[in-house]
């Protein structure tokens, strides 16, 4: 039985079902999936890094369904915006522009107690929203309740200084949100946008809908 | 000229004035300081680690003025409560007990949106306060505005669920607070207690005033 070496260094048995599922999530057709798996098999060897499988699968998928290959690598493409969070903020500004907002990045706004640097300020019609972007460098890092709490406190400090001016604050994250962060954010009427959240309107869906893959390729990347 | 090796690995010229000042801050008498420095000199050598100077000075001071030696090592004694933050929470509970409060640690309290784990709940008369403890593992790490913001948001979520029940929330930290964190905390009527803050009533002064050095020695340390 072939084993794969995970990013953590752990070994686990190769699962072609997992590869099949990841291709399916990216929108590959059954026929394409079968071809990709057939061509992948001779490239596999014992203790192959998962990263290498992923890279091979991308190349194969790219020859048959390039658009789905972009989706397949979207998560990594977002991580590649790092290491700092600034390119992610610029990317989110472009995403909101595509959604019909006017945007400004890194705006200093006074609160009742202190001044705050807001990553992106967006406006559509009369509605002005504030956006706090959280960029995580690795999969598995979730945006937790402490982040949701401080984002809300920041909004309230500003709202107390300028009552009625800003509609809401958004917490936008390239990975997932914890259940507690979601519960708190919804309760406070915070805008939430993250990987797979909201369901079927997550950041991966919006990037696909507005076809913003080229921004990740051309990149604001610092590397 | 003798150089010293700092914790960071950097070299800098030895300054006996700095040693003198640190002894003076700990309350050592001029006469004692002179004796300590005289006995310290033959122990010095080029590129001596600052940590070793510190340890030698402590031993010498301890022979002349043991109470002042305790003060001299208080900052490290607090760091030694780590690595987790739990022993620091227990220590802070004992400090508030010494100040005449009834205390409970790790209390779950429902907020309007989510439940929160409060490190220490303290009561004196009718006043019930909540305490959030922040333990940092190394000198130089400051408690910043984001922490102050989330602590305030946590308090407001609880205050919205139980109006009028809790007087205020405290942010207690074994290192320093940033200027922004102090400004925000004061503006929100947060209790603030940290290294050298409030001036002349900082955590180091309270530990001295209530003579709680023995708790750091016996220790809740996990090591």
CSV table of C-alpha atoms in Angstrom, one decimal:
chain,number,residue,atom,x,y,z
A,1,UNK,CA,0.0,0.0,0.0
A,2,UNK,CA,1.3,3.4,-0.9
A,3,UNK,CA,1.6,5.9,1.9
A,4,UNK,CA,1.7,9.7,1.5
A,5,UNK,CA,3.8,12.2,3.6
A,6,UNK,CA,1.6,15.0,4.9
A,7,UNK,CA,2.9,18.6,5.4
A,8,UNK,CA,3.3,17.8,9.1
A,9,UNK,CA,5.7,14.9,8.3
A,10,UNK,CA,3.1,12.3,9.3
A,11,UNK,CA,2.4,9.3,7.0
A,12,UNK,CA,-1.0,8.2,6.0
A,13,UNK,CA,-2.4,5.7,3.4
A,14,UNK,CA,-2.9,7.2,0.0
A,15,UNK,CA,-6.6,7.8,-0.7
A,16,UNK,CA,-7.6,8.3,-4.3
A,17,UNK,CA,-11.1,9.0,-3.0
A,18,UNK,CA,-9.8,12.1,-1.4
A,19,UNK,CA,-8.2,13.2,-4.6
A,20,UNK,CA,-11.4,12.5,-6.5
A,21,UNK,CA,-13.4,14.5,-4.0
A,22,UNK,CA,-11.1,17.5,-4.2
A,23,UNK,CA,-11.3,17.5,-8.0
A,24,UNK,CA,-15.1,17.2,-7.8
A,25,UNK,CA,-15.3,20.2,-5.4
A,26,UNK,CA,-13.3,22.2,-8.0
A,27,UNK,CA,-16.0,21.4,-10.6
A,28,UNK,CA,-14.1,18.9,-12.7
A,29,UNK,CA,-16.3,16.6,-14.8
A,30,UNK,CA,-16.4,12.9,-13.9
A,31,UNK,CA,-14.8,12.1,-17.2
A,32,UNK,CA,-11.9,14.5,-16.5
A,33,UNK,CA,-11.5,13.1,-13.0
A,34,UNK,CA,-11.1,9.6,-14.4
A,35,UNK,CA,-8.5,10.8,-16.9
A,36,UNK,CA,-6.5,12.7,-14.2
A,37,UNK,CA,-6.5,9.8,-11.8
A,38,UNK,CA,-5.4,7.4,-14.6
A,39,UNK,CA,-2.5,9.6,-15.5
A,40,UNK,CA,-1.6,10.3,-11.9
A,41,UNK,CA,-1.2,6.7,-10.9
A,42,UNK,CA,2.2,6.0,-12.6
A,43,UNK,CA,3.6,9.2,-11.0
A,44,UNK,CA,2.9,8.0,-7.4
A,45,UNK,CA,5.5,6.3,-5.2
A,46,UNK,CA,5.7,5.3,-1.5
A,47,UNK,CA,5.9,8.3,0.9
A,48,UNK,CA,5.2,10.9,-1.9
A,49,UNK,CA,4.5,14.3,-0.3
A,50,UNK,CA,0.9,15.4,-0.5
A,51,UNK,CA,2.2,18.7,-1.9
A,52,UNK,CA,3.6,16.8,-4.9
A,53,UNK,CA,0.4,14.9,-5.6
A,54,UNK,CA,-1.5,18.2,-5.4
A,55,UNK,CA,1.0,19.8,-7.9
A,56,UNK,CA,0.7,16.9,-10.3
A,57,UNK,CA,-3.1,16.9,-10.1
A,58,UNK,CA,-3.1,20.6,-10.8
A,59,UNK,CA,-1.0,20.2,-14.0
A,60,UNK,CA,-3.2,17.3,-15.3
A,61,UNK,CA,-6.4,19.1,-14.6
A,62,UNK,CA,-5.0,22.3,-16.2
A,63,UNK,CA,-4.6,20.5,-19.5
A,64,UNK,CA,-8.3,19.4,-19.5
A,65,UNK,CA,-10.3,22.1,-17.6
A,66,UNK,CA,-8.1,25.2,-16.9
A,67,UNK,CA,-10.9,27.1,-15.2
A,68,UNK,CA,-11.4,24.3,-12.7
A,69,UNK,CA,-7.7,24.0,-12.2
A,70,UNK,CA,-7.7,27.7,-11.0
A,71,UNK,CA,-10.4,26.8,-8.5
A,72,UNK,CA,-8.5,23.7,-7.5
A,73,UNK,CA,-5.5,25.9,-6.4
A,74,UNK,CA,-7.4,28.9,-5.1
A,75,UNK,CA,-6.7,28.2,-1.4
A,76,UNK,CA,-2.9,28.1,-2.0
A,77,UNK,CA,-3.1,31.1,-4.4
A,78,UNK,CA,-4.6,33.1,-1.4
A,79,UNK,CA,-1.9,31.9,0.9
A,80,UNK,CA,0.7,33.0,-1.7
A,81,UNK,CA,-0.5,36.6,-1.1
A,82,UNK,CA,1.5,36.5,2.1
A,83,UNK,CA,3.6,36.7,4.2
A,84,UNK,CA,2.3,40.1,5.3
A,85,UNK,CA,-1.4,40.8,5.3
A,86,UNK,CA,-1.2,43.9,3.1
A,87,UNK,CA,-1.6,42.2,-0.3
A,88,UNK,CA,-4.7,40.4,1.0
A,89,UNK,CA,-6.2,43.7,2.0
A,90,UNK,CA,-5.6,45.1,-1.5
A,91,UNK,CA,-7.1,41.9,-3.0
A,92,UNK,CA,-10.2,42.3,-0.8
A,93,UNK,CA,-10.6,45.9,-1.9
A,94,UNK,CA,-10.6,44.7,-5.6
A,95,UNK,CA,-13.1,42.0,-4.7
A,96,UNK,CA,-15.5,44.7,-3.3
A,97,UNK,CA,-14.8,46.9,-6.3
A,98,UNK,CA,-16.0,44.0,-8.5
A,99,UNK,CA,-19.1,43.7,-6.3
A,100,UNK,CA,-19.9,47.4,-7.1
A,101,UNK,CA,-18.5,49.2,-4.1
A,102,UNK,CA,-16.2,52.2,-4.1
A,103,UNK,CA,-13.2,51.3,-1.9
A,104,UNK,CA,-10.3,52.9,0.0
A,105,UNK,CA,-7.5,51.0,1.8
A,106,UNK,CA,-5.8,51.7,5.1
A,107,UNK,CA,-7.9,54.6,6.3
A,108,UNK,CA,-7.3,56.1,9.7
A,109,UNK,CA,-10.6,56.9,11.5
A,110,UNK,CA,-10.9,58.5,14.9
A,111,UNK,CA,-13.0,56.6,17.5
A,112,UNK,CA,-14.4,58.0,20.7
A,113,UNK,CA,-11.3,56.8,22.6
A,114,UNK,CA,-8.5,56.1,20.1
A,115,UNK,CA,-7.8,56.2,16.3
A,116,UNK,CA,-8.1,53.1,14.3
A,117,UNK,CA,-6.5,52.0,11.0
A,118,UNK,CA,-9.3,50.4,8.9
A,119,UNK,CA,-8.0,48.0,6.3
A,120,UNK,CA,-10.7,48.8,3.7
A,121,UNK,CA,-13.6,51.3,3.7
A,122,UNK,CA,-16.3,50.5,1.1
A,123,UNK,CA,-19.3,52.5,-0.1
A,124,UNK,CA,-22.3,51.5,-2.2
A,125,UNK,CA,-25.0,54.2,-2.5
A,126,UNK,CA,-25.4,55.7,1.0
A,127,UNK,CA,-24.0,52.7,2.8
A,128,UNK,CA,-20.5,52.9,4.1
A,129,UNK,CA,-19.0,49.8,5.6
A,130,UNK,CA,-15.7,49.2,7.3
A,131,UNK,CA,-13.6,46.0,6.7
A,132,UNK,CA,-11.1,44.3,8.9
A,133,UNK,CA,-9.0,41.8,6.9
A,134,UNK,CA,-7.4,38.8,8.7
A,135,UNK,CA,-4.8,37.0,6.7
A,136,UNK,CA,-3.6,33.6,7.9
A,137,UNK,CA,-0.5,32.1,6.5
A,138,UNK,CA,-1.5,28.5,6.8
A,139,UNK,CA,-4.5,26.3,6.4
A,140,UNK,CA,-6.0,25.2,9.7
A,141,UNK,CA,-5.5,28.6,11.4
A,142,UNK,CA,-9.0,29.8,12.1
A,143,UNK,CA,-10.2,33.3,12.9
A,144,UNK,CA,-11.5,33.1,16.5
A,145,UNK,CA,-13.8,34.8,18.9
A,146,UNK,CA,-11.1,37.2,20.2
A,147,UNK,CA,-10.7,38.6,16.7
A,148,UNK,CA,-14.5,39.0,16.3
A,149,UNK,CA,-14.7,40.7,19.7
A,150,UNK,CA,-11.9,43.3,19.0
A,151,UNK,CA,-13.3,44.0,15.5
A,152,UNK,CA,-16.7,44.8,17.1
A,153,UNK,CA,-15.1,47.0,19.8
A,154,UNK,CA,-13.3,48.9,17.1
A,155,UNK,CA,-16.5,49.5,15.3
A,156,UNK,CA,-18.3,50.6,18.4
A,157,UNK,CA,-15.6,53.1,19.3
A,158,UNK,CA,-15.9,54.6,15.8
A,159,UNK,CA,-19.7,54.5,15.9
A,160,UNK,CA,-19.7,56.3,19.2
A,161,UNK,CA,-17.7,59.1,17.6
A,162,UNK,CA,-19.7,59.2,14.3
A,163,UNK,CA,-23.2,57.9,15.1
A,164,UNK,CA,-25.1,56.6,12.1
A,165,UNK,CA,-22.3,57.2,9.6
A,166,UNK,CA,-21.1,53.6,9.2
A,167,UNK,CA,-23.6,50.8,8.5
A,168,UNK,CA,-21.5,47.8,9.7
A,169,UNK,CA,-18.1,46.3,10.1
A,170,UNK,CA,-16.9,43.2,8.2
A,171,UNK,CA,-14.5,40.5,9.3
A,172,UNK,CA,-12.9,39.0,6.1
A,173,UNK,CA,-10.6,36.0,6.5
A,174,UNK,CA,-8.8,33.8,4.0
A,175,UNK,CA,-9.3,30.7,6.2
A,176,UNK,CA,-12.3,29.6,8.3
A,177,UNK,CA,-14.0,31.2,11.2
A,178,UNK,CA,-14.7,29.4,14.5
A,179,UNK,CA,-18.3,28.6,15.4
A,180,UNK,CA,-18.1,31.0,18.3
A,181,UNK,CA,-16.8,33.8,16.0
A,182,UNK,CA,-19.6,33.2,13.6
A,183,UNK,CA,-22.2,33.2,16.4
A,184,UNK,CA,-20.9,36.4,17.9
A,185,UNK,CA,-20.5,38.1,14.5
A,186,UNK,CA,-24.1,37.3,13.4
A,187,UNK,CA,-25.5,38.4,16.8
A,188,UNK,CA,-23.7,41.7,16.4
A,189,UNK,CA,-24.8,42.2,12.7
A,190,UNK,CA,-21.2,42.0,11.6
A,191,UNK,CA,-20.4,41.3,8.0
A,192,UNK,CA,-18.6,37.9,7.8
A,193,UNK,CA,-16.8,36.6,4.8
A,194,UNK,CA,-14.4,33.7,5.0
A,195,UNK,CA,-13.4,30.4,3.4
A,196,UNK,CA,-16.7,28.5,2.8
A,197,UNK,CA,-18.6,31.1,4.8
A,198,UNK,CA,-21.3,32.1,4.2
A,199,UNK,CA,-22.2,28.8,2.7
A,200,UNK,CA,-22.3,29.1,-1.1
A,201,UNK,CA,-21.3,32.7,-0.8
A,202,UNK,CA,-17.9,32.2,0.8
A,203,UNK,CA,-14.8,34.0,-0.4
A,204,UNK,CA,-14.0,31.2,-2.8
A,205,UNK,CA,-17.4,31.5,-4.5
A,206,UNK,CA,-17.1,35.3,-4.9
A,207,UNK,CA,-13.7,35.0,-6.4
A,208,UNK,CA,-15.1,32.5,-8.9
A,209,UNK,CA,-18.2,34.5,-9.5
A,210,UNK,CA,-16.3,37.7,-10.3
A,211,UNK,CA,-13.5,35.8,-12.0
A,212,UNK,CA,-10.7,37.4,-10.0
A,213,UNK,CA,-8.2,34.6,-10.4
A,214,UNK,CA,-6.0,36.8,-12.6
A,215,UNK,CA,-5.4,39.2,-9.6
A,216,UNK,CA,-4.0,36.3,-7.6
A,217,UNK,CA,-1.7,35.3,-10.6
A,218,UNK,CA,-0.5,38.8,-11.4
A,219,UNK,CA,-0.5,39.1,-7.8
A,220,UNK,CA,0.1,41.7,-5.1
A,221,UNK,CA,2.5,39.0,-3.9
A,222,UNK,CA,5.6,40.3,-2.2
A,223,UNK,CA,7.7,37.2,-3.1
B,1,UNK,CA,36.5,47.8,27.8
B,2,UNK,CA,34.3,44.9,28.9
B,3,UNK,CA,31.3,44.1,26.7
B,4,UNK,CA,28.2,42.2,27.8
B,5,UNK,CA,26.1,39.7,25.7
B,6,UNK,CA,22.4,40.6,25.8
B,7,UNK,CA,19.6,38.0,25.6
B,8,UNK,CA,19.3,38.8,21.9
B,9,UNK,CA,22.9,37.9,21.3
B,10,UNK,CA,23.9,41.5,20.7
B,11,UNK,CA,27.0,42.9,22.4
B,12,UNK,CA,27.0,46.2,24.2
B,13,UNK,CA,29.5,48.0,26.5
B,14,UNK,CA,29.1,47.1,30.2
B,15,UNK,CA,27.4,49.8,32.2
B,16,UNK,CA,27.8,49.7,35.9
B,17,UNK,CA,25.5,52.7,36.0
B,18,UNK,CA,22.7,50.5,34.7
B,19,UNK,CA,23.4,47.9,37.4
B,20,UNK,CA,23.5,50.7,40.0
B,21,UNK,CA,20.1,52.0,38.8
B,22,UNK,CA,18.5,48.6,38.8
B,23,UNK,CA,19.6,48.0,42.4
B,24,UNK,CA,18.4,51.5,43.4
B,25,UNK,CA,14.9,50.7,41.9
B,26,UNK,CA,14.8,47.6,44.0
B,27,UNK,CA,15.3,49.7,47.1
B,28,UNK,CA,18.9,48.8,47.9
B,29,UNK,CA,20.7,51.3,50.1
B,30,UNK,CA,23.7,53.3,48.6
B,31,UNK,CA,26.0,51.5,51.0
B,32,UNK,CA,24.8,48.1,49.8
B,33,UNK,CA,25.0,49.1,46.2
B,34,UNK,CA,28.6,50.0,46.6
B,35,UNK,CA,29.4,46.7,48.3
B,36,UNK,CA,27.6,44.7,45.6
B,37,UNK,CA,29.4,46.5,42.8
B,38,UNK,CA,32.8,46.0,44.5
B,39,UNK,CA,32.2,42.3,44.9
B,40,UNK,CA,30.8,42.0,41.4
B,41,UNK,CA,33.8,43.5,39.6
B,42,UNK,CA,36.2,40.5,39.9
B,43,UNK,CA,33.4,38.2,38.6
B,44,UNK,CA,33.1,40.1,35.3
B,45,UNK,CA,34.7,39.0,32.0
B,46,UNK,CA,34.5,40.1,28.4
B,47,UNK,CA,31.2,39.0,26.7
B,48,UNK,CA,29.6,38.0,30.0
B,49,UNK,CA,25.8,37.3,29.5
B,50,UNK,CA,23.6,40.0,31.1
B,51,UNK,CA,21.7,37.0,32.6
B,52,UNK,CA,24.8,36.0,34.5
B,53,UNK,CA,25.4,39.6,35.8
B,54,UNK,CA,21.8,39.7,37.0
B,55,UNK,CA,22.2,36.3,38.8
B,56,UNK,CA,25.4,37.4,40.5
B,57,UNK,CA,23.9,40.7,41.6
B,58,UNK,CA,20.9,38.9,43.0
B,59,UNK,CA,23.1,36.6,45.1
B,60,UNK,CA,25.2,39.5,46.4
B,61,UNK,CA,22.2,41.6,47.2
B,62,UNK,CA,20.5,38.7,48.9
B,63,UNK,CA,23.3,38.5,51.5
B,64,UNK,CA,22.8,42.2,52.5
B,65,UNK,CA,19.1,43.0,51.9
B,66,UNK,CA,17.0,39.9,51.2
B,67,UNK,CA,13.7,41.8,50.8
B,68,UNK,CA,15.2,44.1,48.2
B,69,UNK,CA,16.7,41.0,46.4
B,70,UNK,CA,13.1,39.7,46.1
B,71,UNK,CA,12.1,42.9,44.5
B,72,UNK,CA,15.1,42.8,42.2
B,73,UNK,CA,14.1,39.4,40.8
B,74,UNK,CA,10.3,40.0,40.8
B,75,UNK,CA,10.0,40.5,37.0
B,76,UNK,CA,11.6,37.1,36.3
B,77,UNK,CA,9.7,35.5,39.2
B,78,UNK,CA,6.5,36.5,37.3
B,79,UNK,CA,7.8,35.1,34.0
B,80,UNK,CA,8.6,31.9,35.9
B,81,UNK,CA,4.9,31.3,36.5
B,82,UNK,CA,4.7,30.3,32.8
B,83,UNK,CA,4.7,28.8,30.3
B,84,UNK,CA,0.8,28.7,30.4
B,85,UNK,CA,-1.2,31.7,31.7
B,86,UNK,CA,-3.1,29.7,34.3
B,87,UNK,CA,-0.7,30.1,37.2
B,88,UNK,CA,-0.6,33.8,36.6
B,89,UNK,CA,-4.5,33.9,36.8
B,90,UNK,CA,-4.2,32.0,40.2
B,91,UNK,CA,-1.6,34.4,41.4
B,92,UNK,CA,-3.8,37.4,40.4
B,93,UNK,CA,-6.7,35.9,42.3
B,94,UNK,CA,-4.5,35.7,45.4
B,95,UNK,CA,-3.4,39.3,44.9
B,96,UNK,CA,-7.0,40.5,44.8
B,97,UNK,CA,-7.8,38.3,47.9
B,98,UNK,CA,-5.0,40.1,49.7
B,99,UNK,CA,-6.6,43.4,48.6
B,100,UNK,CA,-9.8,42.3,50.4
B,101,UNK,CA,-11.8,40.9,47.5
B,102,UNK,CA,-13.6,37.5,47.4
B,103,UNK,CA,-12.4,35.8,44.2
B,104,UNK,CA,-13.3,32.9,41.9
B,105,UNK,CA,-11.2,31.8,38.9
B,106,UNK,CA,-12.2,30.5,35.5
B,107,UNK,CA,-15.9,31.4,35.6
B,108,UNK,CA,-18.1,30.9,32.6
B,109,UNK,CA,-20.5,33.8,32.1
B,110,UNK,CA,-23.1,34.1,29.4
B,111,UNK,CA,-23.1,37.2,27.3
B,112,UNK,CA,-25.9,38.4,25.0
B,113,UNK,CA,-24.3,36.7,22.0
B,114,UNK,CA,-21.8,34.0,23.3
B,115,UNK,CA,-20.5,32.6,26.6
B,116,UNK,CA,-17.2,33.9,27.9
B,117,UNK,CA,-14.6,32.3,30.3
B,118,UNK,CA,-13.6,35.0,32.7
B,119,UNK,CA,-10.2,34.4,34.3
B,120,UNK,CA,-11.1,35.9,37.7
B,121,UNK,CA,-14.3,37.2,39.1
B,122,UNK,CA,-13.8,39.4,42.2
B,123,UNK,CA,-16.3,40.9,44.7
B,124,UNK,CA,-15.9,43.6,47.4
B,125,UNK,CA,-19.1,44.6,49.1
B,126,UNK,CA,-21.7,45.0,46.3
B,127,UNK,CA,-19.2,45.6,43.6
B,128,UNK,CA,-18.5,42.7,41.3
B,129,UNK,CA,-15.6,43.0,38.8
B,130,UNK,CA,-14.4,40.8,36.0
B,131,UNK,CA,-10.7,40.3,35.4
B,132,UNK,CA,-8.9,39.2,32.1
B,133,UNK,CA,-5.3,38.2,32.8
B,134,UNK,CA,-2.7,38.4,30.0
B,135,UNK,CA,0.5,36.5,30.7
B,136,UNK,CA,3.5,37.2,28.4
B,137,UNK,CA,6.4,34.9,28.4
B,138,UNK,CA,9.1,37.5,27.7
B,139,UNK,CA,10.0,41.0,28.6
B,140,UNK,CA,9.3,43.5,25.9
B,141,UNK,CA,6.0,41.8,24.9
B,142,UNK,CA,3.4,44.5,25.5
B,143,UNK,CA,-0.3,44.2,25.9
B,144,UNK,CA,-1.7,46.1,22.9
B,145,UNK,CA,-4.8,47.8,21.8
B,146,UNK,CA,-6.3,44.7,20.2
B,147,UNK,CA,-6.3,43.0,23.6
B,148,UNK,CA,-7.9,46.0,25.3
B,149,UNK,CA,-10.6,46.1,22.5
B,150,UNK,CA,-11.6,42.5,22.8
B,151,UNK,CA,-11.6,42.7,26.6
B,152,UNK,CA,-14.0,45.6,26.4
B,153,UNK,CA,-16.2,43.8,23.8
B,154,UNK,CA,-16.4,40.8,26.1
B,155,UNK,CA,-17.5,43.0,29.0
B,156,UNK,CA,-20.2,44.7,26.9
B,157,UNK,CA,-21.5,41.4,25.7
B,158,UNK,CA,-21.9,40.3,29.3
B,159,UNK,CA,-23.2,43.7,30.5
B,160,UNK,CA,-25.9,43.5,27.8
B,161,UNK,CA,-27.0,40.2,29.2
B,162,UNK,CA,-26.9,41.3,32.8
B,163,UNK,CA,-27.3,45.0,33.0
B,164,UNK,CA,-25.9,46.6,36.1
B,165,UNK,CA,-24.6,43.4,37.6
B,166,UNK,CA,-20.9,43.9,36.9
B,167,UNK,CA,-19.1,47.2,37.7
B,168,UNK,CA,-16.1,47.0,35.4
B,169,UNK,CA,-13.6,44.7,33.7
B,170,UNK,CA,-9.9,44.7,34.4
B,171,UNK,CA,-7.0,44.0,32.1
B,172,UNK,CA,-4.1,42.6,34.2
B,173,UNK,CA,-0.8,42.0,32.5
B,174,UNK,CA,2.7,40.9,33.8
B,175,UNK,CA,4.4,43.2,31.3
B,176,UNK,CA,3.6,46.7,30.0
B,177,UNK,CA,0.6,48.1,28.2
B,178,UNK,CA,1.0,50.1,25.1
B,179,UNK,CA,0.1,53.8,25.2
B,180,UNK,CA,-2.9,53.1,23.0
B,181,UNK,CA,-4.1,50.3,25.2
B,182,UNK,CA,-3.9,52.6,28.2
B,183,UNK,CA,-5.7,55.4,26.4
B,184,UNK,CA,-8.5,53.2,25.3
B,185,UNK,CA,-8.8,51.4,28.6
B,186,UNK,CA,-9.0,54.6,30.6
B,187,UNK,CA,-11.5,56.0,28.2
B,188,UNK,CA,-13.7,52.9,28.7
B,189,UNK,CA,-13.3,52.9,32.5
B,190,UNK,CA,-11.5,49.6,32.3
B,191,UNK,CA,-9.4,48.5,35.3
B,192,UNK,CA,-5.8,48.5,34.3
B,193,UNK,CA,-3.0,46.8,36.2
B,194,UNK,CA,0.4,46.0,34.6
B,195,UNK,CA,4.1,46.3,35.2
B,196,UNK,CA,4.7,49.9,36.3
B,197,UNK,CA,1.1,50.8,35.6
B,198,UNK,CA,-0.6,52.6,37.2
B,199,UNK,CA,2.4,54.6,38.2
B,200,UNK,CA,3.4,53.8,41.8
B,201,UNK,CA,0.5,51.3,42.0
B,202,UNK,CA,1.7,48.9,39.3
B,203,UNK,CA,1.6,45.1,39.8
B,204,UNK,CA,5.2,45.2,41.2
B,205,UNK,CA,4.1,47.7,43.9
B,206,UNK,CA,1.1,45.7,44.9
B,207,UNK,CA,3.0,42.5,45.2
B,208,UNK,CA,5.5,44.3,47.4
B,209,UNK,CA,2.8,46.1,49.5
B,210,UNK,CA,1.0,42.8,50.2
B,211,UNK,CA,4.2,40.9,50.5
B,212,UNK,CA,3.3,38.1,48.1
B,213,UNK,CA,6.8,37.1,47.1
B,214,UNK,CA,6.3,33.7,48.9
B,215,UNK,CA,3.5,32.8,46.4
B,216,UNK,CA,5.9,33.2,43.5
B,217,UNK,CA,8.5,31.1,45.3
B,218,UNK,CA,6.2,28.3,46.4
B,219,UNK,CA,4.8,28.9,43.1
B,220,UNK,CA,1.9,27.7,41.0
B,221,UNK,CA,4.7,27.0,38.5
B,222,UNK,CA,4.1,24.1,36.2
B,223,UNK,CA,7.9,23.6,35.8
